[in-house]
Tab-separated table of N, CA and C in Angstrom:
chain	number	residue	atom	x	y	z
A	1	TRP	N	-8.978	9.226	2.652
A	1	TRP	CA	-9.356	7.839	2.541
A	1	TRP	C	-8.477	6.938	3.393
A	2	PHE	N	-7.202	7.303	3.520
A	2	PHE	CA	-6.311	6.484	4.335
A	2	PHE	C	-6.655	6.592	5.816
A	3	ALA	N	-7.344	7.625	6.210
A	3	ALA	CA	-7.773	7.762	7.602
A	3	ALA	C	-9.152	7.152	7.812
A	4	GLY	N	-9.849	6.861	6.720
A	4	GLY	CA	-11.210	6.346	6.806
A	4	GLY	C	-11.325	4.937	6.277
A	5	PRO	N	-12.025	4.784	5.135
A	5	PRO	CA	-12.349	3.450	4.640
A	5	PRO	C	-11.146	2.581	4.259
A	6	LEU	N	-10.013	3.182	3.936
A	6	LEU	CA	-8.844	2.398	3.536
A	6	LEU	C	-7.813	2.234	4.651
A	7	ARG	N	-8.155	2.661	5.829
A	7	ARG	CA	-7.198	2.640	6.947
A	7	ARG	C	-6.640	1.247	7.229
A	8	SER	N	-7.483	0.274	7.435
A	8	SER	CA	-7.038	-1.095	7.742
A	8	SER	C	-6.317	-1.717	6.560
A	9	TRP	N	-6.848	-1.501	5.370
A	9	TRP	CA	-6.231	-2.049	4.163
A	9	TRP	C	-4.812	-1.501	3.989
A	10	LEU	N	-4.637	-0.197	4.166
A	10	LEU	CA	-3.324	0.410	4.028
A	10	LEU	C	-2.353	-0.170	5.052
A	11	TRP	N	-2.807	-0.323	6.275
A	11	TRP	CA	-1.957	-0.876	7.328
A	11	TRP	C	-1.506	-2.294	6.962
A	12	GLU	N	-2.405	-3.090	6.417
A	12	GLU	CA	-2.045	-4.439	5.973
A	12	GLU	C	-0.982	-4.383	4.878
A	13	GLN	N	-1.148	-3.479	3.935
A	13	GLN	CA	-0.195	-3.386	2.819
A	13	GLN	C	1.203	-3.026	3.298
A	14	VAL	N	1.309	-2.013	4.157
A	14	VAL	CA	2.636	-1.556	4.580
A	14	VAL	C	3.291	-2.504	5.581
A	15	ASN	N	2.557	-3.509	6.046
A	15	ASN	CA	3.120	-4.512	6.944
A	15	ASN	C	3.464	-5.820	6.249
A	16	GLU	N	3.130	-5.927	4.976
A	16	GLU	CA	3.484	-7.142	4.243
A	16	GLU	C	5.002	-7.208	4.076
A	17	PRO	N	5.593	-8.380	4.267
A	17	PRO	CA	7.048	-8.503	4.134
A	17	PRO	C	7.583	-7.963	2.801
A	18	ALA	N	6.865	-8.197	1.719
A	18	ALA	CA	7.324	-7.714	0.408
A	18	ALA	C	7.405	-6.193	0.371
A	19	PHE	N	6.521	-5.513	1.088
A	19	PHE	CA	6.559	-4.050	1.134
A	19	PHE	C	7.707	-3.588	2.030
A	20	VAL	N	7.781	-4.150	3.206
A	20	VAL	CA	8.783	-3.728	4.192
A	20	VAL	C	10.198	-4.007	3.691
A	21	GLU	N	10.388	-5.122	3.019
A	21	GLU	CA	11.728	-5.538	2.599
A	21	GLU	C	12.077	-5.138	1.172
A	22	SER	N	11.255	-4.321	0.543
A	22	SER	CA	11.499	-3.938	-0.854
A	22	SER	C	12.846	-3.256	-1.028
A	23	GLU	N	13.488	-3.577	-2.124
A	23	GLU	CA	14.741	-2.919	-2.474
A	23	GLU	C	14.508	-1.603	-3.211
A	24	LEU	N	13.251	-1.284	-3.493
A	24	LEU	CA	12.920	-0.076	-4.248
A	24	LEU	C	12.572	1.130	-3.379
A	25	TRP	N	12.203	0.899	-2.133
A	25	TRP	CA	11.844	1.994	-1.227
A	25	TRP	C	12.193	1.593	0.196
A	26	ASP	N	12.149	2.551	1.073
A	26	ASP	CA	12.465	2.319	2.485
A	26	ASP	C	11.184	1.895	3.203
A	27	GLY	N	10.910	0.598	3.155
A	27	GLY	CA	9.683	0.063	3.734
A	27	GLY	C	9.498	0.373	5.207
A	28	PRO	N	10.532	0.180	6.036
A	28	PRO	CA	10.361	0.489	7.459
A	28	PRO	C	10.020	1.960	7.706
A	29	ALA	N	10.620	2.867	6.953
A	29	ALA	CA	10.328	4.295	7.133
A	29	ALA	C	8.899	4.612	6.697
A	30	LEU	N	8.460	4.020	5.595
A	30	LEU	CA	7.088	4.261	5.134
A	30	LEU	C	6.078	3.657	6.115
A	31	ARG	N	6.381	2.473	6.635
A	31	ARG	CA	5.494	1.860	7.625
A	31	ARG	C	5.424	2.723	8.884
A	32	ALA	N	6.557	3.262	9.333
A	32	ALA	CA	6.575	4.138	10.509
A	32	ALA	C	5.759	5.404	10.246
A	33	PHE	N	5.851	5.922	9.040
A	33	PHE	CA	5.071	7.103	8.656
A	33	PHE	C	3.574	6.808	8.780
A	34	VAL	N	3.151	5.670	8.234
A	34	VAL	CA	1.734	5.287	8.307
A	34	VAL	C	1.345	5.032	9.762
A	35	ALA	N	2.229	4.434	10.547
A	35	ALA	CA	1.935	4.158	11.961
A	35	ALA	C	1.658	5.449	12.719
A	36	ARG	N	2.431	6.492	12.431
A	36	ARG	CA	2.187	7.781	13.104
A	36	ARG	C	0.808	8.317	12.755
A	37	ARG	N	0.393	8.153	11.515
A	37	ARG	CA	-0.954	8.613	11.110
A	37	ARG	C	-2.019	7.744	11.764
A	38	ARG	N	-1.740	6.479	11.915
A	38	ARG	CA	-2.676	5.552	12.563
A	38	ARG	C	-2.855	5.892	14.028
A	39	ASP	N	-1.797	6.433	14.643
A	39	ASP	CA	-1.829	6.766	16.068
A	39	ASP	C	-2.397	8.151	16.347
A	40	GLY	N	-2.943	8.809	15.332
A	40	GLY	CA	-3.642	10.051	15.601
A	40	GLY	C	-3.196	11.283	14.854
A	41	VAL	N	-2.026	11.260	14.211
A	41	VAL	CA	-1.603	12.418	13.431
A	41	VAL	C	-2.440	12.445	12.154
A	42	ALA	N	-3.091	13.538	11.893
A	42	ALA	CA	-4.003	13.626	10.754
A	42	ALA	C	-3.241	13.588	9.426
A	43	TRP	N	-3.856	12.950	8.446
A	43	TRP	CA	-3.320	12.933	7.088
A	43	TRP	C	-3.630	14.264	6.419
A	44	ASN	N	-2.757	14.687	5.531
A	44	ASN	CA	-3.121	15.772	4.631
A	44	ASN	C	-3.020	15.236	3.207
A	45	TRP	N	-3.571	15.970	2.277
A	45	TRP	CA	-3.656	15.493	0.893
A	45	TRP	C	-2.274	15.164	0.331
A	46	GLY	N	-1.303	16.015	0.565
A	46	GLY	CA	0.033	15.812	0.026
A	46	GLY	C	0.693	14.548	0.535
A	47	GLU	N	0.457	14.198	1.785
A	47	GLU	CA	1.044	12.981	2.348
A	47	GLU	C	0.455	11.732	1.698
A	48	GLY	N	-0.847	11.736	1.531
A	48	GLY	CA	-1.486	10.610	0.850
A	48	GLY	C	-1.006	10.498	-0.583
A	49	GLU	N	-0.873	11.633	-1.223
A	49	GLU	CA	-0.397	11.665	-2.606
A	49	GLU	C	1.052	11.185	-2.700
A	50	ALA	N	1.871	11.500	-1.712
A	50	ALA	CA	3.270	11.070	-1.704
A	50	ALA	C	3.395	9.576	-1.415
A	51	LEU	N	2.528	9.029	-0.587
A	51	LEU	CA	2.588	7.617	-0.217
A	51	LEU	C	2.039	6.709	-1.313
A	52	TRP	N	1.040	7.170	-2.021
A	52	TRP	CA	0.326	6.318	-2.975
A	52	TRP	C	1.238	5.653	-4.009
A	53	PRO	N	2.224	6.320	-4.607
A	53	PRO	CA	3.058	5.622	-5.607
A	53	PRO	C	3.763	4.374	-5.051
A	54	PHE	N	4.162	4.402	-3.799
A	54	PHE	CA	4.821	3.242	-3.198
A	54	PHE	C	3.832	2.095	-2.993
A	55	VAL	N	2.648	2.428	-2.500
A	55	VAL	CA	1.621	1.399	-2.292
A	55	VAL	C	1.187	0.839	-3.649
A	56	HIS	N	1.014	1.705	-4.616
A	56	HIS	CA	0.587	1.274	-5.946
A	56	HIS	C	1.643	0.369	-6.581
A	57	ALA	N	2.919	0.738	-6.458
A	57	ALA	CA	3.997	-0.096	-6.989
A	57	ALA	C	4.009	-1.456	-6.307
A	58	HIS	N	3.762	-1.467	-5.013
A	58	HIS	CA	3.700	-2.731	-4.264
A	58	HIS	C	2.570	-3.603	-4.812
A	59	LEU	N	1.404	-3.033	-5.025
A	59	LEU	CA	0.269	-3.794	-5.558
A	59	LEU	C	0.565	-4.290	-6.968
A	60	TRP	N	1.187	-3.452	-7.764
A	60	TRP	CA	1.543	-3.818	-9.125
A	60	TRP	C	2.490	-5.017	-9.116
A	61	ARG	N	3.502	-4.946	-8.261
A	61	ARG	CA	4.462	-6.047	-8.167
A	61	ARG	C	3.786	-7.335	-7.711
A	62	GLN	N	2.896	-7.239	-6.733
A	62	GLN	CA	2.189	-8.432	-6.249
A	62	GLN	C	1.415	-9.088	-7.382
A	63	HIS	N	0.712	-8.274	-8.129
A	63	HIS	CA	-0.178	-8.821	-9.149
A	63	HIS	C	0.577	-9.304	-10.390
A	64	PHE	N	1.426	-8.452	-10.942
A	64	PHE	CA	2.032	-8.762	-12.220
A	64	PHE	C	3.353	-9.525	-12.135
A	65	LEU	N	4.120	-9.321	-11.104
A	65	LEU	CA	5.405	-10.010	-11.004
A	65	LEU	C	5.338	-11.255	-10.137
A	66	ASN	N	4.560	-11.187	-9.073
A	66	ASN	CA	4.484	-12.312	-8.145
A	66	ASN	C	3.255	-13.180	-8.361
A	67	GLY	N	2.308	-12.698	-9.146
A	67	GLY	CA	1.108	-13.470	-9.419
A	67	GLY	C	0.147	-13.566	-8.254
A	68	THR	N	0.245	-12.642	-7.284
A	68	THR	CA	-0.680	-12.652	-6.156
A	68	THR	C	-1.437	-11.340	-6.113
A	69	SER	N	-2.619	-11.375	-5.562
A	69	SER	CA	-3.419	-10.167	-5.398
A	69	SER	C	-4.569	-10.468	-4.456
A	70	ASP	N	-5.332	-9.439	-4.126
A	70	ASP	CA	-6.515	-9.607	-3.281
A	70	ASP	C	-7.734	-10.031	-4.085
A	71	HIS	N	-7.553	-10.296	-5.379
A	71	HIS	CA	-8.677	-10.632	-6.246
A	71	HIS	C	-8.849	-12.133	-6.417
A	72	GLY	N	-8.185	-12.916	-5.612
A	72	GLY	CA	-8.279	-14.355	-5.726
A	72	GLY	C	-7.120	-14.905	-6.549
A	73	PRO	N	-7.049	-16.214	-6.678
A	73	PRO	CA	-5.894	-16.827	-7.315
A	73	PRO	C	-5.728	-16.494	-8.787
A	74	GLU	N	-6.814	-16.142	-9.464
A	74	GLU	CA	-6.715	-15.841	-10.895
A	74	GLU	C	-6.636	-14.352	-11.174
A	75	GLY	N	-6.762	-13.512	-10.174
A	75	GLY	CA	-6.684	-12.067	-10.376
A	75	GLY	C	-7.960	-11.502	-10.961
A	76	PRO	N	-7.989	-10.175	-11.147
A	76	PRO	CA	-9.183	-9.540	-11.702
A	76	PRO	C	-9.297	-9.848	-13.188
A	77	HIS	N	-10.489	-9.752	-13.699
A	77	HIS	CA	-10.727	-9.972	-15.119
A	77	HIS	C	-11.103	-8.642	-15.758
A	78	LEU	N	-10.627	-8.426	-16.966
A	78	LEU	CA	-10.904	-7.158	-17.646
A	78	LEU	C	-12.380	-6.953	-17.898
A	79	SER	N	-13.140	-8.008	-17.990
A	79	SER	CA	-14.570	-7.879	-18.262
A	79	SER	C	-15.369	-7.494	-17.032
A	80	GLU	N	-14.737	-7.510	-15.843
A	80	GLU	CA	-15.452	-7.183	-14.605
A	80	GLU	C	-15.649	-5.697	-14.468
């Protein structure tokens, strides 16, 4: 999925200042890893699985700690 439908979205996430500058992970190294895959190195399942916790934590922090998300100013609703 990171090589297909989520390719652009993933690139946006790993380039956000909050991701790159996180004190919880090495943002520049993770961004460089994704950049290599973007430049033609094929993803394998294990790499996507290893990257996902960092991206997921970033999204979690945006939504719950910073109050921002891609779902608009009020965030997603449980009834949706």
